[in-house]
Structures are given as structure tokens and as C-alpha cells.
Amino acid sequence: MRHTFVLALAAVIALLTAASAQAAAPSPAPPVAQQPASAQQLAIEHAREQIAAGDLPSAITGLETFVHVNPTAADALRFLGDLYYRAGRLSEAESMYRAVLALNSSDRETHNRLGNVYASEHRLNDAIVEYERSLPDVDAAANLVPLLLHQGSLSAFMHNVQQDLDLHPFDPYFLTEMAQLEEANHDPSSAYELMQRAVTVDPNDFGVMNTMGLVLLDLHRTNDAVAQFTRCLQRNANDYECLTNIGAAYLTLKRDDDAQIVLEKARRLAPERHEAFVDLGYMEDDRGNWKAAVTDYVQALAIFPYAREAYVDLGLEYLQRQMYPLAESVLTKGVSIYPNDGALRVLLGQVYQSEGHRDLALAQFRVAVYSDDPEAASIARTDVTALQSGH
């Protein structure tokens, strides 16, 4: 989720401005029509147990067997696509996601995942189409806005969304969609005004509650954000996004014990997802347990090799401890996946500068100057000026 990147960037700014329960394995499953509706969930839960035990290949093999017998089991198909994606098997992930969309072409969650596959393959136009189809979704908006900026079409796209909103001024769908775009475009004040209207119309919608909470976090109204996420958990105590979001809010408030409770629960619920691992790493770092933090960040990347925030946090951890070759390796990998990411570029430039590679550092800072992230761009401008003046 985007909140972990916000926490990581705060740490970057501070640095640079200062210098499962066991379940029985399901037996071979007959077709969906001949078995209880829970069989698909049992297959997914068994895969999660294998992932938690560090056995991703077996999780993939088991789900492959299940979906071969149950080719219309959409949740299992999507989950298998997720595992392929995490294993770097992008063409197979695309195949699974397309199979889900053949069953339900309006499945926004799957459109977002397919967009991630295309973005990882640098098929940017295809990624944009899929991200557009997945709105409103916090992650999709955060991924879509930088691509539209790079393409030079963000203003036109937001104009079209605004026209839709003008026709449906009290529709939470369009309000949330526009708010997420404004938030991703670094305008949380405008996003907040939109979400106030959405909350008034439908205060109990999970997407509305989560989006409003994230907007409040960006406005540094952390206690209000906690209240939003608490309401969300009161309606569903096992909602992964609410758990990780409130965990991030607790970390901001230095309520590490509260954060650990909800983040550990999130990790147990979905060991195949990386966000809880990243936040737990941040928590361990905040407690001074840097080796435990590194372990969590590395685990997050093992689960999800495209976790931007894990590259930022791990690279920062190594940089702070003057472990420059490790920091350079991690950040170079992150930049290869996210070449336009300002925080990654700034951190890599800082590593090069610490190693005495002035020209390499300057090259990184110059790229970061054009980042869509205003804070990273501001830091980069300061560093370019300092290096050019010989400081």
C-alpha cells in the first residue's frame, strides 16, 4: 500500500536534511458445481500456509492442480496469478488474470493486477489502460498518475473524470475516484474536500473509509485517520487494508505496541502480501532493532520483488549504517524497476556521494529533480546545487 512509501519518504527526508493456524490440506477437489462453496477458499488457505512456511513452489503447484480442475474459480485463478507475479513468471500471471477477466470483465481488482504486470514489462500504454479500468483503487491511482504524467496526459484524463463527477456530484464512486487521483497527484487538500462529500453520502463503504483515512494521514491528521480505520475494522476485523493502514498510523504516532498487534494479525491473514512485512520492518527500525528490520524488508522483497517501499526502506537502512555496497545493490535494483521514482534516485545519489562518486551522484539527483514527488524533487534540487558549488 501507498502508506508505507509515505513513511519511508519521511525517513529519507529526515536523513538527507540532517547530512497461522494449521489447517488440514484439502483433498483433490471435484469440480466446483459438485462440492461446497468453501472448497476454493480451502485451496487458497492451504496455499497461504505453504507460503508462510516458505514453500512458494508447492503453493503454486497446488493451485495449478486446483484451477485445472476448476477453471471458473475466479479467486483461485487470481491468487495463482499473484503467485506467478511474485515469482517473476509474468506471462503466466497475465494468462491467469485474463482468465479471470474472461469470467468477469468488470473485475477492477484484477485489472489493477494486470496493469502491474504490464508496468513490470514496461508496456506502459497497456498498463495505463488496465489501471484506468481498475479505478477507483488507491494502488491503481498511485500507479496511474506517474504514468500519465510521463505521457503528458494527466490533465486531460483528470478533466474527463471531473466531467463524470459533474454529472454525478453525489456518487461516492466518482468522488472516490477523483479523490484518489488528487491524492496521487500530491494534492491531499482537494482529495479531502471530495472525500468529505463521499463520507456524507456513504460513510460505511470500505473504499470510502480507507481512502479518507489515507488522505487524513497525508494531511498529518493521524488521530482522525485512526478513527476512520477503526470504524472500518469494526465492520470487518479481518480487512487487510484496514489493518495495515491503521498499523501505519500507529507507527506515525509512535504507538509501536498497538501497531505490532494489528500488523502481526495482517501478516497471519495474508502471508503472501508484503505490506505488513514492510511496516513491521519500519517498526523494528524505530525500536532500534535494525537487523530484525532488515530481515522483514528482505522477506517483503522475497514475497513481492516489486515492493517499491521495501527498496526505499532497505536501501535507507544500509545507507544509515554506511553499508554502501549493499545500499547501492538494493537501490540500483529498485531504480531498474521504478526508473522515475524520486526517493529511490535521491537515496542512490546519496550512496554514490558517500562513496566519493560525485558524477554518479549528480546524475541521480538530476533525474530526481524531475520526479512527480515534490519533496523528493526539492531534496534533489538542493543536492544538485550543493554538488555543483563544490560542497
Short mmCIF file of N, CA, C and O in Angstrom, two decimals, residues 59-146:
data_model
loop_
_atom_site.label_atom_id
_atom_site.label_comp_id
_atom_site.label_asym_id
_atom_site.label_seq_id
_atom_site.Cartn_x
_atom_site.Cartn_y
_atom_site.Cartn_z
N ALA A 59 3.02 -24.09 -3.17
CA ALA A 59 1.78 -23.32 -3.21
C ALA A 59 1.32 -23.14 -4.65
O ALA A 59 0.13 -23.28 -4.96
N ILE A 60 2.25 -22.83 -5.53
CA ILE A 60 1.91 -22.67 -6.94
C ILE A 60 1.43 -23.99 -7.54
O ILE A 60 0.39 -24.04 -8.22
N THR A 61 2.16 -25.08 -7.26
CA THR A 61 1.78 -26.38 -7.82
C THR A 61 0.39 -26.80 -7.37
O THR A 61 -0.43 -27.29 -8.17
N GLY A 62 0.09 -26.61 -6.08
CA GLY A 62 -1.22 -26.99 -5.57
C GLY A 62 -2.34 -26.21 -6.21
O GLY A 62 -3.39 -26.78 -6.58
N LEU A 63 -2.15 -24.89 -6.37
CA LEU A 63 -3.19 -24.08 -7.01
C LEU A 63 -3.31 -24.40 -8.49
O LEU A 63 -4.41 -24.34 -9.05
N GLU A 64 -2.20 -24.70 -9.13
CA GLU A 64 -2.28 -25.11 -10.54
C GLU A 64 -3.18 -26.33 -10.70
O GLU A 64 -4.00 -26.40 -11.63
N THR A 65 -3.02 -27.31 -9.79
CA THR A 65 -3.86 -28.50 -9.84
C THR A 65 -5.33 -28.15 -9.62
O THR A 65 -6.22 -28.65 -10.32
N PHE A 66 -5.57 -27.26 -8.66
CA PHE A 66 -6.95 -26.89 -8.35
C PHE A 66 -7.62 -26.18 -9.52
O PHE A 66 -8.74 -26.51 -9.91
N VAL A 67 -6.96 -25.17 -10.11
CA VAL A 67 -7.60 -24.42 -11.18
C VAL A 67 -7.71 -25.23 -12.47
O VAL A 67 -8.58 -24.96 -13.30
N HIS A 68 -6.87 -26.24 -12.63
CA HIS A 68 -7.01 -27.13 -13.79
C HIS A 68 -8.34 -27.87 -13.72
O HIS A 68 -9.02 -28.06 -14.74
N VAL A 69 -8.72 -28.27 -12.51
CA VAL A 69 -10.00 -28.97 -12.32
C VAL A 69 -11.15 -27.98 -12.22
O VAL A 69 -12.30 -28.29 -12.57
N ASN A 70 -10.86 -26.76 -11.76
CA ASN A 70 -11.89 -25.75 -11.52
C ASN A 70 -11.56 -24.48 -12.30
O ASN A 70 -11.17 -23.46 -11.72
N PRO A 71 -11.70 -24.49 -13.61
CA PRO A 71 -11.25 -23.36 -14.43
C PRO A 71 -12.08 -22.10 -14.31
O PRO A 71 -11.70 -21.06 -14.85
N THR A 72 -13.20 -22.15 -13.58
CA THR A 72 -14.01 -20.95 -13.37
C THR A 72 -13.92 -20.43 -11.94
O THR A 72 -14.71 -19.58 -11.55
N ALA A 73 -12.98 -20.95 -11.17
CA ALA A 73 -12.80 -20.49 -9.78
C ALA A 73 -11.99 -19.20 -9.79
O ALA A 73 -10.76 -19.20 -9.73
N ALA A 74 -12.68 -18.08 -9.88
CA ALA A 74 -12.02 -16.79 -10.15
C ALA A 74 -11.03 -16.40 -9.07
O ALA A 74 -9.94 -15.91 -9.37
N ASP A 75 -11.39 -16.59 -7.79
CA ASP A 75 -10.49 -16.19 -6.72
C ASP A 75 -9.19 -16.99 -6.75
O ASP A 75 -8.10 -16.45 -6.53
N ALA A 76 -9.30 -18.28 -7.04
CA ALA A 76 -8.11 -19.12 -7.11
C ALA A 76 -7.27 -18.76 -8.33
O ALA A 76 -6.03 -18.74 -8.26
N LEU A 77 -7.91 -18.47 -9.45
CA LEU A 77 -7.18 -18.03 -10.63
C LEU A 77 -6.40 -16.75 -10.35
O LEU A 77 -5.22 -16.62 -10.72
N ARG A 78 -7.07 -15.78 -9.71
CA ARG A 78 -6.41 -14.52 -9.39
C ARG A 78 -5.26 -14.73 -8.43
O ARG A 78 -4.17 -14.14 -8.59
N PHE A 79 -5.48 -15.57 -7.43
CA PHE A 79 -4.43 -15.82 -6.44
C PHE A 79 -3.23 -16.50 -7.09
O PHE A 79 -2.07 -16.16 -6.80
N LEU A 80 -3.49 -17.44 -7.99
CA LEU A 80 -2.40 -18.10 -8.70
C LEU A 80 -1.65 -17.08 -9.56
O LEU A 80 -0.42 -17.11 -9.65
N GLY A 81 -2.40 -16.17 -10.18
CA GLY A 81 -1.75 -15.09 -10.92
C GLY A 81 -0.84 -14.27 -10.04
O GLY A 81 0.28 -13.90 -10.43
N ASP A 82 -1.29 -13.98 -8.81
CA ASP A 82 -0.46 -13.23 -7.86
C ASP A 82 0.83 -13.98 -7.55
O ASP A 82 1.91 -13.37 -7.47
N LEU A 83 0.73 -15.28 -7.37
CA LEU A 83 1.93 -16.07 -7.05
C LEU A 83 2.88 -16.14 -8.24
O LEU A 83 4.10 -16.05 -8.07
N TYR A 84 2.34 -16.27 -9.44
CA TYR A 84 3.19 -16.21 -10.62
C TYR A 84 3.91 -14.86 -10.69
O TYR A 84 5.10 -14.80 -11.02
N TYR A 85 3.17 -13.81 -10.43
CA TYR A 85 3.75 -12.45 -10.48
C TYR A 85 4.89 -12.31 -9.49
O TYR A 85 5.97 -11.81 -9.83
N ARG A 86 4.67 -12.80 -8.28
CA ARG A 86 5.71 -12.71 -7.26
C ARG A 86 6.93 -13.56 -7.61
O ARG A 86 8.04 -13.25 -7.21
N ALA A 87 6.69 -14.64 -8.37
CA ALA A 87 7.80 -15.50 -8.79
C ALA A 87 8.48 -14.99 -10.06
O ALA A 87 9.40 -15.64 -10.55
N GLY A 88 8.01 -13.87 -10.59
CA GLY A 88 8.60 -13.32 -11.80
C GLY A 88 8.14 -14.00 -13.08
O GLY A 88 8.72 -13.78 -14.15
N ARG A 89 7.11 -14.81 -13.00
CA ARG A 89 6.59 -15.53 -14.16
C ARG A 89 5.45 -14.69 -14.76
O ARG A 89 4.27 -14.98 -14.63
N LEU A 90 5.83 -13.60 -15.42
CA LEU A 90 4.87 -12.57 -15.80
C LEU A 90 3.89 -13.03 -16.86
O LEU A 90 2.70 -12.68 -16.81
N SER A 91 4.34 -13.79 -17.85
CA SER A 91 3.42 -14.23 -18.90
C SER A 91 2.36 -15.16 -18.33
O SER A 91 1.19 -15.12 -18.76
N GLU A 92 2.73 -15.99 -17.36
CA GLU A 92 1.76 -16.88 -16.73
C GLU A 92 0.80 -16.11 -15.82
O GLU A 92 -0.39 -16.42 -15.75
N ALA A 93 1.31 -15.07 -15.16
CA ALA A 93 0.43 -14.21 -14.37
C ALA A 93 -0.58 -13.53 -15.28
O ALA A 93 -1.79 -13.49 -14.96
N GLU A 94 -0.13 -13.01 -16.40
CA GLU A 94 -1.05 -12.37 -17.35
C GLU A 94 -2.13 -13.34 -17.79
O GLU A 94 -3.32 -12.98 -17.87
N SER A 95 -1.74 -14.59 -18.06
CA SER A 95 -2.71 -15.59 -18.50
C SER A 95 -3.79 -15.82 -17.45
O SER A 95 -4.99 -15.92 -17.77
N MET A 96 -3.39 -15.91 -16.18
CA MET A 96 -4.37 -16.12 -15.11
C MET A 96 -5.31 -14.94 -14.97
O MET A 96 -6.53 -15.09 -14.83
N TYR A 97 -4.75 -13.72 -15.00
CA TYR A 97 -5.59 -12.53 -14.86
C TYR A 97 -6.57 -12.40 -16.03
O TYR A 97 -7.73 -12.01 -15.86
N ARG A 98 -6.11 -12.75 -17.22
CA ARG A 98 -7.00 -12.69 -18.38
C ARG A 98 -8.11 -13.74 -18.26
O ARG A 98 -9.24 -13.51 -18.70
N ALA A 99 -7.80 -14.88 -17.65
CA ALA A 99 -8.83 -15.89 -17.43
C ALA A 99 -9.90 -15.38 -16.47
O ALA A 99 -11.10 -15.63 -16.66
N VAL A 100 -9.48 -14.65 -15.44
CA VAL A 100 -10.45 -14.05 -14.51
C VAL A 100 -11.32 -13.03 -15.23
O VAL A 100 -12.54 -13.00 -15.07
N LEU A 101 -10.69 -12.17 -16.04
CA LEU A 101 -11.44 -11.13 -16.74
C LEU A 101 -12.36 -11.70 -17.81
O LEU A 101 -13.38 -11.09 -18.14
N ALA A 102 -12.04 -12.89 -18.32
CA ALA A 102 -12.96 -13.56 -19.25
C ALA A 102 -14.23 -13.97 -18.54
O ALA A 102 -15.31 -14.04 -19.15
N LEU A 103 -14.14 -14.23 -17.23
CA LEU A 103 -15.31 -14.58 -16.43
C LEU A 103 -16.07 -13.34 -15.98
O LEU A 103 -17.28 -13.36 -15.84
N ASN A 104 -15.33 -12.25 -15.72
CA ASN A 104 -15.94 -11.00 -15.24
C ASN A 104 -15.09 -9.83 -15.71
O ASN A 104 -14.09 -9.48 -15.09
N SER A 105 -15.48 -9.22 -16.80
CA SER A 105 -14.67 -8.17 -17.42
C SER A 105 -14.62 -6.90 -16.59
O SER A 105 -13.78 -6.03 -16.83
N SER A 106 -15.50 -6.75 -15.60
CA SER A 106 -15.53 -5.54 -14.77
C SER A 106 -14.83 -5.72 -13.42
O SER A 106 -15.00 -4.90 -12.53
N ASP A 107 -14.04 -6.78 -13.28
CA ASP A 107 -13.33 -7.05 -12.03
C ASP A 107 -12.16 -6.07 -11.89
O ASP A 107 -11.08 -6.26 -12.43
N ARG A 108 -12.39 -4.97 -11.16
CA ARG A 108 -11.38 -3.90 -11.06
C ARG A 108 -10.11 -4.39 -10.38
O ARG A 108 -9.00 -3.97 -10.73
N GLU A 109 -10.26 -5.26 -9.38
CA GLU A 109 -9.09 -5.78 -8.67
C GLU A 109 -8.14 -6.49 -9.63
O GLU A 109 -6.91 -6.34 -9.53
N THR A 110 -8.70 -7.25 -10.55
CA THR A 110 -7.86 -7.98 -11.49
C THR A 110 -7.29 -7.07 -12.57
O THR A 110 -6.15 -7.25 -13.01
N HIS A 111 -8.05 -6.06 -12.99
CA HIS A 111 -7.49 -5.08 -13.93
C HIS A 111 -6.25 -4.40 -13.33
O HIS A 111 -5.26 -4.17 -14.03
N ASN A 112 -6.31 -4.10 -12.05
CA ASN A 112 -5.16 -3.46 -11.39
C ASN A 112 -3.95 -4.39 -11.42
O ASN A 112 -2.82 -3.96 -11.71
N ARG A 113 -4.17 -5.66 -11.13
CA ARG A 113 -3.06 -6.61 -11.14
C ARG A 113 -2.48 -6.77 -12.54
O ARG A 113 -1.26 -6.87 -12.71
N LEU A 114 -3.35 -6.80 -13.54
CA LEU A 114 -2.86 -6.91 -14.90
C LEU A 114 -2.06 -5.67 -15.29
O LEU A 114 -1.04 -5.76 -16.00
N GLY A 115 -2.50 -4.52 -14.79
CA GLY A 115 -1.72 -3.30 -15.00
C GLY A 115 -0.34 -3.41 -14.41
O GLY A 115 0.65 -2.94 -15.01
N ASN A 116 -0.23 -4.03 -13.23
CA ASN A 116 1.09 -4.21 -12.61
C ASN A 116 1.99 -5.08 -13.48
O ASN A 116 3.20 -4.83 -13.59
N VAL A 117 1.42 -6.13 -14.08
CA VAL A 117 2.20 -6.99 -14.96
C VAL A 117 2.74 -6.19 -16.14
O VAL A 117 3.94 -6.23 -16.46
N TYR A 118 1.86 -5.43 -16.77
CA TYR A 118 2.29 -4.65 -17.94
C TYR A 118 3.32 -3.59 -17.55
O TYR A 118 4.27 -3.34 -18.30
N ALA A 119 3.12 -2.95 -16.39
CA ALA A 119 4.10 -1.95 -15.96
C ALA A 119 5.45 -2.60 -15.72
O ALA A 119 6.50 -2.02 -16.05
N SER A 120 5.46 -3.80 -15.15
CA SER A 120 6.72 -4.51 -14.90
C SER A 120 7.42 -4.87 -16.20
O SER A 120 8.64 -5.00 -16.24
N GLU A 121 6.64 -5.05 -17.25
CA GLU A 121 7.20 -5.36 -18.57
C GLU A 121 7.47 -4.09 -19.39
O GLU A 121 7.84 -4.18 -20.56
N HIS A 122 7.24 -2.93 -18.74
CA HIS A 122 7.42 -1.62 -19.40
C HIS A 122 6.49 -1.46 -20.61
O HIS A 122 6.83 -0.74 -21.55
N ARG A 123 5.34 -2.13 -20.57
CA ARG A 123 4.28 -1.94 -21.57
C ARG A 123 3.36 -0.86 -21.02
O ARG A 123 2.26 -1.11 -20.55
N LEU A 124 3.82 0.39 -21.07
CA LEU A 124 3.19 1.46 -20.31
C LEU A 124 1.79 1.80 -20.82
O LEU A 124 0.89 2.06 -20.01
N ASN A 125 1.58 1.81 -22.12
CA ASN A 125 0.24 2.12 -22.63
C ASN A 125 -0.77 1.06 -22.20
O ASN A 125 -1.90 1.39 -21.82
N ASP A 126 -0.37 -0.21 -22.26
CA ASP A 126 -1.25 -1.28 -21.80
C ASP A 126 -1.51 -1.16 -20.30
O ASP A 126 -2.64 -1.39 -19.83
N ALA A 127 -0.48 -0.80 -19.54
CA ALA A 127 -0.64 -0.63 -18.09
C ALA A 127 -1.63 0.48 -17.79
O ALA A 127 -2.50 0.35 -16.91
N ILE A 128 -1.53 1.59 -18.51
CA ILE A 128 -2.43 2.72 -18.29
C ILE A 128 -3.88 2.29 -18.51
O ILE A 128 -4.77 2.63 -17.72
N VAL A 129 -4.13 1.55 -19.58
CA VAL A 129 -5.50 1.09 -19.87
C VAL A 129 -6.04 0.26 -18.72
O VAL A 129 -7.19 0.45 -18.28
N GLU A 130 -5.22 -0.66 -18.20
CA GLU A 130 -5.69 -1.52 -17.11
C GLU A 130 -5.88 -0.75 -15.81
O GLU A 130 -6.85 -0.98 -15.08
N TYR A 131 -4.98 0.18 -15.51
CA TYR A 131 -5.14 0.97 -14.30
C TYR A 131 -6.40 1.84 -14.38
O TYR A 131 -7.13 2.00 -13.39
N GLU A 132 -6.67 2.38 -15.55
CA GLU A 132 -7.89 3.17 -15.72
C GLU A 132 -9.13 2.33 -15.44
O GLU A 132 -10.08 2.78 -14.80
N ARG A 133 -9.10 1.08 -15.90
CA ARG A 133 -10.25 0.19 -15.71
C ARG A 133 -10.40 -0.24 -14.27
O ARG A 133 -11.46 -0.76 -13.90
N SER A 134 -9.38 -0.08 -13.45
CA SER A 134 -9.44 -0.54 -12.06
C SER A 134 -9.81 0.58 -11.09
O SER A 134 -9.97 0.32 -9.89
N LEU A 135 -9.95 1.81 -11.56
CA LEU A 135 -10.35 2.90 -10.68
C LEU A 135 -11.81 2.74 -10.26
O LEU A 135 -12.63 2.23 -11.03
N PRO A 136 -12.20 3.18 -9.04
CA PRO A 136 -11.32 3.75 -8.02
C PRO A 136 -10.62 2.67 -7.20
O PRO A 136 -11.23 1.75 -6.71
N ASP A 137 -9.33 2.80 -7.07
CA ASP A 137 -8.49 1.91 -6.29
C ASP A 137 -7.25 2.69 -5.91
O ASP A 137 -6.61 3.27 -6.78
N VAL A 138 -6.93 2.71 -4.62
CA VAL A 138 -5.82 3.54 -4.16
C VAL A 138 -4.52 3.18 -4.87
O VAL A 138 -3.80 4.05 -5.36
N ASP A 139 -4.23 1.90 -4.94
CA ASP A 139 -2.98 1.48 -5.58
C ASP A 139 -2.99 1.80 -7.06
O ASP A 139 -1.97 2.22 -7.62
N ALA A 140 -4.12 1.60 -7.72
CA ALA A 140 -4.19 1.88 -9.15
C ALA A 140 -3.96 3.36 -9.42
O ALA A 140 -3.24 3.73 -10.35
N ALA A 141 -4.59 4.22 -8.63
CA ALA A 141 -4.40 5.66 -8.82
C ALA A 141 -2.94 6.05 -8.62
O ALA A 141 -2.39 6.84 -9.40
N ALA A 142 -2.31 5.50 -7.59
CA ALA A 142 -0.92 5.83 -7.31
C ALA A 142 -0.01 5.36 -8.42
O ALA A 142 1.03 5.99 -8.70
N ASN A 143 -0.36 4.26 -9.09
CA ASN A 143 0.43 3.76 -10.21
C ASN A 143 0.12 4.50 -11.50
O ASN A 143 1.01 4.71 -12.34
N LEU A 144 -1.14 4.89 -11.66
CA LEU A 144 -1.58 5.51 -12.92
C LEU A 144 -1.06 6.93 -13.08
O LEU A 144 -0.60 7.31 -14.17
N VAL A 145 -1.12 7.72 -12.02
CA VAL A 145 -0.77 9.15 -12.14
C VAL A 145 0.65 9.36 -12.66
O VAL A 145 0.86 10.17 -13.59
N PRO A 146 1.68 8.69 -12.13
CA PRO A 146 3.03 8.90 -12.70
C PRO A 146 3.13 8.53 -14.17
O PRO A 146 3.85 9.19 -14.94
#
